[in-house]
Short mmCIF file of C-alpha atoms and ligand atoms in Angstrom, two decimals:
data_model
loop_
_atom_site.label_atom_id
_atom_site.label_comp_id
_atom_site.label_asym_id
_atom_site.label_seq_id
_atom_site.Cartn_x
_atom_site.Cartn_y
_atom_site.Cartn_z
CA MET A 5 -42.90 20.91 -27.65
CA PRO A 6 -45.22 17.84 -27.78
CA ALA A 7 -44.70 15.12 -25.14
CA GLU A 8 -42.31 12.29 -25.73
CA LEU A 9 -44.06 8.87 -26.10
CA ILE A 10 -43.57 6.04 -23.65
CA ASP A 11 -43.07 3.01 -25.82
CA GLY A 12 -44.97 0.23 -24.06
CA VAL A 13 -44.28 -2.19 -26.76
CA ALA A 14 -40.52 -1.82 -26.46
CA ILE A 15 -40.52 -1.88 -22.69
CA ALA A 16 -42.82 -4.97 -22.61
CA ARG A 17 -40.45 -6.66 -25.09
CA GLN A 18 -37.55 -5.90 -22.65
CA ILE A 19 -39.46 -7.58 -19.82
CA ARG A 20 -40.47 -10.51 -21.90
CA ASP A 21 -36.80 -11.05 -22.85
CA GLU A 22 -35.86 -10.99 -19.11
CA VAL A 23 -38.64 -13.46 -18.42
CA ALA A 24 -37.40 -15.75 -21.17
CA CYS A 25 -33.90 -15.69 -19.51
CA ASP A 26 -35.45 -16.59 -16.16
CA VAL A 27 -37.38 -19.49 -17.81
CA GLN A 28 -34.04 -20.80 -19.27
CA ARG A 29 -32.37 -20.57 -15.84
CA LEU A 30 -35.32 -22.55 -14.29
CA ALA A 31 -35.12 -25.13 -17.10
CA GLN A 32 -31.60 -26.09 -15.90
CA ARG A 33 -33.27 -27.06 -12.59
CA GLY A 34 -35.88 -29.03 -14.49
CA ILE A 35 -38.63 -26.52 -13.90
CA VAL A 36 -41.03 -25.32 -16.60
CA PRO A 37 -43.24 -22.51 -15.36
CA GLY A 38 -46.82 -23.34 -16.22
CA LEU A 39 -49.77 -20.96 -16.74
CA THR A 40 -53.33 -22.19 -17.09
CA VAL A 41 -55.97 -19.80 -18.29
CA VAL A 42 -59.65 -20.64 -17.91
CA LEU A 43 -62.12 -19.04 -20.25
CA VAL A 44 -65.82 -19.49 -19.57
CA GLY A 45 -68.22 -18.73 -22.39
CA ASP A 46 -67.53 -17.03 -25.79
CA ASP A 47 -67.13 -13.33 -25.15
CA PRO A 48 -65.14 -12.22 -28.27
CA ALA A 49 -62.93 -9.68 -26.45
CA SER A 50 -62.04 -12.23 -23.75
CA ALA A 51 -61.26 -14.81 -26.46
CA VAL A 52 -58.77 -12.34 -28.03
CA TYR A 53 -57.11 -11.62 -24.70
CA VAL A 54 -56.86 -15.29 -23.81
CA ARG A 55 -55.32 -16.13 -27.22
CA SER A 56 -52.63 -13.45 -26.78
CA LYS A 57 -51.87 -14.60 -23.24
CA GLY A 58 -51.45 -18.19 -24.49
CA LYS A 59 -49.19 -17.12 -27.39
CA ALA A 60 -47.02 -14.91 -25.14
CA THR A 61 -46.64 -17.73 -22.63
CA ASP A 62 -45.51 -20.18 -25.33
CA GLU A 63 -43.08 -17.61 -26.74
CA ALA A 64 -41.46 -17.18 -23.32
CA GLY A 65 -40.76 -21.02 -23.27
CA MET A 66 -43.35 -21.68 -20.55
CA HIS A 67 -46.01 -24.38 -20.39
CA SER A 68 -49.38 -22.85 -21.51
CA VAL A 69 -52.74 -24.45 -21.20
CA THR A 70 -56.10 -22.88 -21.98
CA ILE A 71 -59.21 -24.47 -20.60
CA ARG A 72 -62.40 -23.46 -22.43
CA LEU A 73 -65.75 -24.06 -20.64
CA PRO A 74 -69.20 -23.45 -22.04
CA ALA A 75 -71.17 -20.28 -21.19
CA ASP A 76 -73.68 -22.28 -19.08
CA THR A 77 -70.99 -23.77 -16.75
CA MET A 78 -72.24 -23.99 -13.19
CA GLN A 79 -70.39 -22.47 -10.32
CA ALA A 80 -69.71 -25.87 -8.79
CA THR A 81 -68.08 -27.08 -11.95
CA LEU A 82 -65.79 -24.07 -12.13
CA LEU A 83 -64.86 -24.43 -8.44
CA ALA A 84 -64.00 -28.09 -9.03
CA GLN A 85 -61.78 -27.02 -11.95
CA VAL A 86 -59.99 -24.50 -9.78
CA ASP A 87 -59.52 -27.17 -7.05
CA ALA A 88 -57.91 -29.45 -9.66
CA LEU A 89 -55.55 -26.76 -10.83
CA ASN A 90 -54.67 -25.77 -7.26
CA ALA A 91 -53.60 -29.40 -6.69
CA ASP A 92 -51.70 -29.83 -10.00
CA PRO A 93 -47.90 -29.50 -9.41
CA LEU A 94 -47.34 -28.61 -13.09
CA VAL A 95 -49.53 -25.56 -12.80
CA HIS A 96 -47.83 -22.62 -11.18
CA GLY A 97 -50.10 -19.85 -12.29
CA ILE A 98 -53.96 -19.83 -12.55
CA LEU A 99 -55.96 -17.16 -14.37
CA VAL A 100 -59.69 -17.20 -14.68
CA GLN A 101 -60.59 -14.68 -17.35
CA MET A 102 -63.09 -12.08 -16.31
CA PRO A 103 -65.92 -11.26 -16.80
CA LEU A 104 -67.61 -14.48 -15.90
CA PRO A 105 -71.19 -15.43 -16.91
CA LYS A 106 -73.76 -14.13 -14.46
CA GLN A 107 -74.69 -17.48 -12.90
CA ILE A 108 -71.12 -17.57 -11.43
CA ASP A 109 -70.04 -15.61 -8.38
CA ALA A 110 -66.68 -14.24 -9.50
CA ASP A 111 -65.60 -13.38 -5.90
CA ALA A 112 -66.14 -16.99 -4.82
CA ILE A 113 -63.93 -18.20 -7.70
CA VAL A 114 -61.17 -15.66 -7.04
CA ARG A 115 -61.16 -16.71 -3.30
CA ARG A 116 -60.87 -20.35 -4.24
CA ILE A 117 -57.64 -19.87 -6.22
CA ARG A 118 -54.53 -20.68 -4.09
CA PRO A 119 -52.93 -17.26 -3.27
CA ASP A 120 -49.52 -18.61 -4.22
CA LYS A 121 -50.90 -19.47 -7.74
CA ASP A 122 -53.01 -16.35 -8.11
CA VAL A 123 -50.88 -14.59 -10.76
CA ASP A 124 -53.65 -12.01 -11.37
CA GLY A 125 -53.15 -10.78 -7.73
CA PHE A 126 -56.90 -10.63 -7.19
CA HIS A 127 -57.16 -12.91 -4.12
CA PRO A 128 -57.78 -10.95 -0.89
CA VAL A 129 -54.47 -12.32 0.58
CA ASN A 130 -52.51 -10.76 -2.35
CA VAL A 131 -54.65 -7.57 -2.20
CA GLY A 132 -53.74 -7.26 1.52
CA LYS A 133 -50.01 -7.96 0.83
CA ASN A 134 -49.92 -5.28 -1.75
CA LEU A 135 -51.51 -2.86 0.57
CA ILE A 136 -49.09 -3.51 3.47
CA GLY A 137 -46.11 -3.50 1.07
CA GLU A 138 -45.17 -7.12 1.54
CA ARG A 139 -43.26 -8.24 -1.56
CA ASP A 140 -43.96 -12.01 -1.52
CA GLY A 141 -47.47 -11.79 -3.00
CA PHE A 142 -48.66 -11.01 -6.49
CA VAL A 143 -49.48 -7.49 -7.71
CA PRO A 144 -52.17 -7.22 -10.42
CA CYS A 145 -50.53 -7.07 -13.79
CA THR A 146 -51.85 -3.77 -15.16
CA PRO A 147 -50.84 -1.53 -12.17
CA ALA A 148 -47.57 -3.45 -11.93
CA GLY A 149 -47.05 -2.70 -15.62
CA VAL A 150 -47.78 1.02 -15.09
CA GLN A 151 -45.17 1.17 -12.31
CA GLU A 152 -42.66 -0.53 -14.60
CA LEU A 153 -43.33 2.01 -17.34
CA LEU A 154 -42.58 4.84 -14.95
CA VAL A 155 -39.42 3.20 -13.51
CA ARG A 156 -37.99 2.24 -16.91
CA SER A 157 -38.74 5.69 -18.32
CA GLY A 158 -36.74 7.26 -15.54
CA VAL A 159 -39.66 9.10 -13.93
CA GLU A 160 -38.97 10.34 -10.41
CA THR A 161 -41.77 9.07 -8.24
CA ARG A 162 -40.41 9.93 -4.79
CA GLY A 163 -42.38 12.87 -3.38
CA ALA A 164 -44.31 13.21 -6.59
CA GLU A 165 -47.98 14.23 -6.70
CA CYS A 166 -49.51 11.09 -8.20
CA VAL A 167 -53.20 11.36 -9.11
CA VAL A 168 -55.09 8.18 -10.08
CA VAL A 169 -58.42 8.56 -11.78
CA GLY A 170 -60.51 5.42 -11.23
CA ARG A 171 -61.01 3.19 -8.16
CA SER A 172 -61.44 -0.32 -9.64
CA ASN A 173 -60.18 -3.36 -7.74
CA ILE A 174 -58.19 -4.33 -10.87
CA VAL A 175 -56.33 -1.00 -11.52
CA GLY A 176 -57.13 2.08 -9.37
CA LYS A 177 -56.94 0.63 -5.88
CA PRO A 178 -53.87 -1.57 -6.38
CA MET A 179 -52.18 1.34 -8.21
CA MET A 180 -52.78 3.56 -5.22
CA ALA A 181 -51.29 0.99 -2.85
CA LEU A 182 -48.15 0.49 -5.19
CA MET A 183 -47.35 4.19 -5.61
CA LEU A 184 -47.88 4.88 -1.86
CA GLN A 185 -45.19 2.41 -0.52
CA ASN A 186 -42.00 3.61 0.94
CA ALA A 187 -40.09 1.84 -1.85
CA ALA A 188 -38.17 2.47 -5.04
CA GLY A 189 -40.48 3.41 -7.92
CA ALA A 190 -43.08 4.62 -5.43
CA ASN A 191 -43.07 6.91 -2.32
CA ALA A 192 -45.52 9.29 -4.05
CA THR A 193 -48.23 11.48 -2.52
CA VAL A 194 -51.30 9.65 -3.95
CA THR A 195 -54.78 10.99 -4.64
CA VAL A 196 -57.51 8.70 -5.92
CA CYS A 197 -60.37 10.34 -7.93
CA HIS A 198 -63.63 8.66 -8.89
CA SER A 199 -67.08 9.25 -10.27
CA ALA A 200 -68.18 11.20 -7.10
CA THR A 201 -65.12 13.40 -7.00
CA ARG A 202 -66.07 17.10 -7.04
CA ASP A 203 -64.01 19.17 -9.47
CA LEU A 204 -61.89 16.42 -11.04
CA ALA A 205 -59.80 18.90 -13.00
CA ALA A 206 -58.66 20.65 -9.80
CA HIS A 207 -57.08 17.32 -8.77
CA THR A 208 -55.72 16.29 -12.11
CA ARG A 209 -54.09 19.69 -12.64
CA ARG A 210 -51.95 19.12 -9.49
CA ALA A 211 -50.50 15.87 -10.73
CA ASP A 212 -46.83 15.35 -11.61
CA ILE A 213 -47.87 11.79 -12.55
CA LEU A 214 -51.45 11.31 -13.81
CA ILE A 215 -52.69 7.70 -14.21
CA VAL A 216 -56.07 7.44 -15.81
CA ALA A 217 -58.11 4.18 -15.55
CA ALA A 218 -61.72 5.39 -15.63
CA GLY A 219 -63.08 3.47 -18.54
CA ARG A 220 -64.43 6.52 -20.24
CA PRO A 221 -63.16 7.49 -23.68
CA ARG A 222 -61.03 10.69 -23.81
CA MET A 223 -62.42 12.04 -20.53
CA VAL A 224 -59.16 13.71 -19.47
CA THR A 225 -58.23 16.58 -21.87
CA GLY A 226 -55.11 18.72 -22.17
CA GLU A 227 -56.61 21.53 -20.16
CA MET A 228 -56.92 19.17 -17.15
CA ILE A 229 -53.17 18.38 -17.21
CA ARG A 230 -50.35 20.28 -15.53
CA PRO A 231 -47.67 21.41 -18.06
CA GLY A 232 -44.83 18.87 -17.98
CA ALA A 233 -46.81 16.09 -16.27
CA VAL A 234 -46.32 12.43 -16.99
CA VAL A 235 -49.57 10.96 -18.26
CA ILE A 236 -50.28 7.16 -18.20
CA ASP A 237 -53.45 6.17 -20.07
CA VAL A 238 -54.82 2.78 -18.96
CA GLY A 239 -58.07 3.03 -20.96
CA ILE A 240 -58.82 0.99 -24.02
CA ASN A 241 -62.15 2.00 -25.60
CA ARG A 242 -63.73 1.25 -28.87
CA VAL A 243 -65.26 4.33 -30.52
CA ALA A 244 -67.02 4.41 -33.95
CA ASP A 245 -64.80 5.53 -36.82
CA ALA A 246 -66.33 5.46 -40.30
CA SER A 247 -62.88 5.86 -41.89
CA ALA A 248 -61.51 2.65 -40.26
CA ARG A 249 -62.09 -0.65 -42.05
CA SER A 250 -63.47 -2.25 -38.92
CA GLY A 251 -65.77 0.68 -38.28
CA TYR A 252 -64.12 1.49 -35.00
CA ARG A 253 -60.87 2.49 -33.46
CA LEU A 254 -59.25 2.23 -30.07
CA VAL A 255 -58.84 5.33 -27.93
CA GLY A 256 -57.74 5.76 -24.37
CA ASP A 257 -59.35 7.55 -21.38
CA VAL A 258 -57.07 10.52 -22.25
CA ASP A 259 -57.66 12.83 -25.18
CA PHE A 260 -54.30 12.12 -26.73
CA GLU A 261 -54.06 15.00 -29.21
CA SER A 262 -54.63 17.77 -26.65
CA ALA A 263 -52.83 15.97 -23.78
CA ARG A 264 -49.59 15.54 -25.72
CA GLU A 265 -49.30 19.33 -26.22
CA VAL A 266 -49.12 19.73 -22.43
CA ALA A 267 -47.48 16.65 -20.97
CA SER A 268 -43.77 15.83 -20.97
CA LEU A 269 -44.25 12.09 -21.34
CA ILE A 270 -47.35 10.25 -22.42
CA THR A 271 -48.44 6.68 -23.19
CA PRO A 272 -50.17 6.04 -26.58
CA VAL A 273 -53.31 3.81 -27.00
CA PRO A 274 -52.70 1.27 -28.32
CA GLY A 275 -49.04 0.58 -27.61
CA GLY A 276 -48.72 1.98 -24.05
CA VAL A 277 -50.01 0.18 -21.04
CA GLY A 278 -51.71 -2.71 -22.96
CA PRO A 279 -48.63 -4.77 -23.83
CA MET A 280 -47.27 -4.40 -20.31
CA THR A 281 -50.16 -6.29 -18.78
CA ILE A 282 -49.16 -9.58 -20.53
CA ALA A 283 -45.48 -9.01 -19.83
CA LEU A 284 -46.15 -8.67 -16.11
CA LEU A 285 -48.43 -11.83 -16.19
CA LEU A 286 -45.46 -13.70 -17.49
CA ARG A 287 -43.22 -12.34 -14.80
CA ASN A 288 -45.75 -13.24 -12.06
CA THR A 289 -45.91 -16.76 -13.47
CA VAL A 290 -42.11 -17.14 -13.36
CA ARG A 291 -42.14 -15.89 -9.79
CA ALA A 292 -44.87 -18.39 -8.90
CA ALA A 293 -42.78 -21.16 -10.30
CA GLU A 294 -39.71 -20.03 -8.43
CA ARG A 295 -41.53 -19.82 -5.15
CA LEU A 296 -43.39 -23.10 -5.60
CA ALA A 297 -40.29 -24.98 -6.69
N1 GUN B 307 -60.21 -9.41 -17.96
C1 GUN B 307 -59.66 -8.29 -18.40
N2 GUN B 307 -58.47 -8.08 -17.83
C2 GUN B 307 -58.29 -9.15 -17.01
C3 GUN B 307 -57.19 -9.50 -16.15
O1 GUN B 307 -56.13 -8.80 -15.99
N3 GUN B 307 -57.27 -10.72 -15.55
C4 GUN B 307 -58.44 -11.47 -15.62
N4 GUN B 307 -58.48 -12.63 -14.96
N5 GUN B 307 -59.46 -11.15 -16.38
C5 GUN B 307 -59.37 -9.99 -17.07
#
């Protein structure tokens, strides 16, 4: 029997509705959560992401501002912009869209954002809090979204073999920290695989929960998956497709057709993890507003 699909659009909608309720509750106290997104340059993919973040923020009843800076912006200018947002009481969440142009040191920018406004969860203070299981920081939106998908789909994580493919600072590493905690929706035995892993399939075949965030189209195939496993595909890759009007289509890091014959539950691409990232960004922003109020 083919795997059941995890509907990321529906689960993200649930979270966005919850966030909208929280926003109404805060409005009674005269607080409007504010998210400012900074976009440097004109990378078309980033422009699409930033537009959808702004739209979702507005829809939730929050205050949304997008600051667009030219591609040749100097590091000092961007640092000064971050300083201004850090000091602005109407701004609860700050997100500087990555990647940044090469004249800018992205690490220096991330370190300049106040940790209590860092709704991306990229600041070392928040990275550390996530690792030690302290709940008063911010967890990066994509791994937090993956954990929500598991919890809201009723997946038992306690004692599960959880294999993460990919060790990025944005997904793989924070995902590992989240699933490892002695907490609800976690408490798994976690293995992290990466480009130097010997015999990747030997690891992935042991997984009850397989989370793939490697950035390589369709690299995990059905034969690498344990029958009955839960498969979460974080990848979003453009591949050429002559039959599509745009000339391309989106595929994940998992070969969906073969994987769904083996897995019990699987996320589609698109419509799986993608919509969750924005939902969790909104939730982080509401939390920032609650804590800063
Ligand atoms: N670029 C792609 N994804 C992200 C994200 O989650 N946060 C930021 N700041 N930039 C990104």
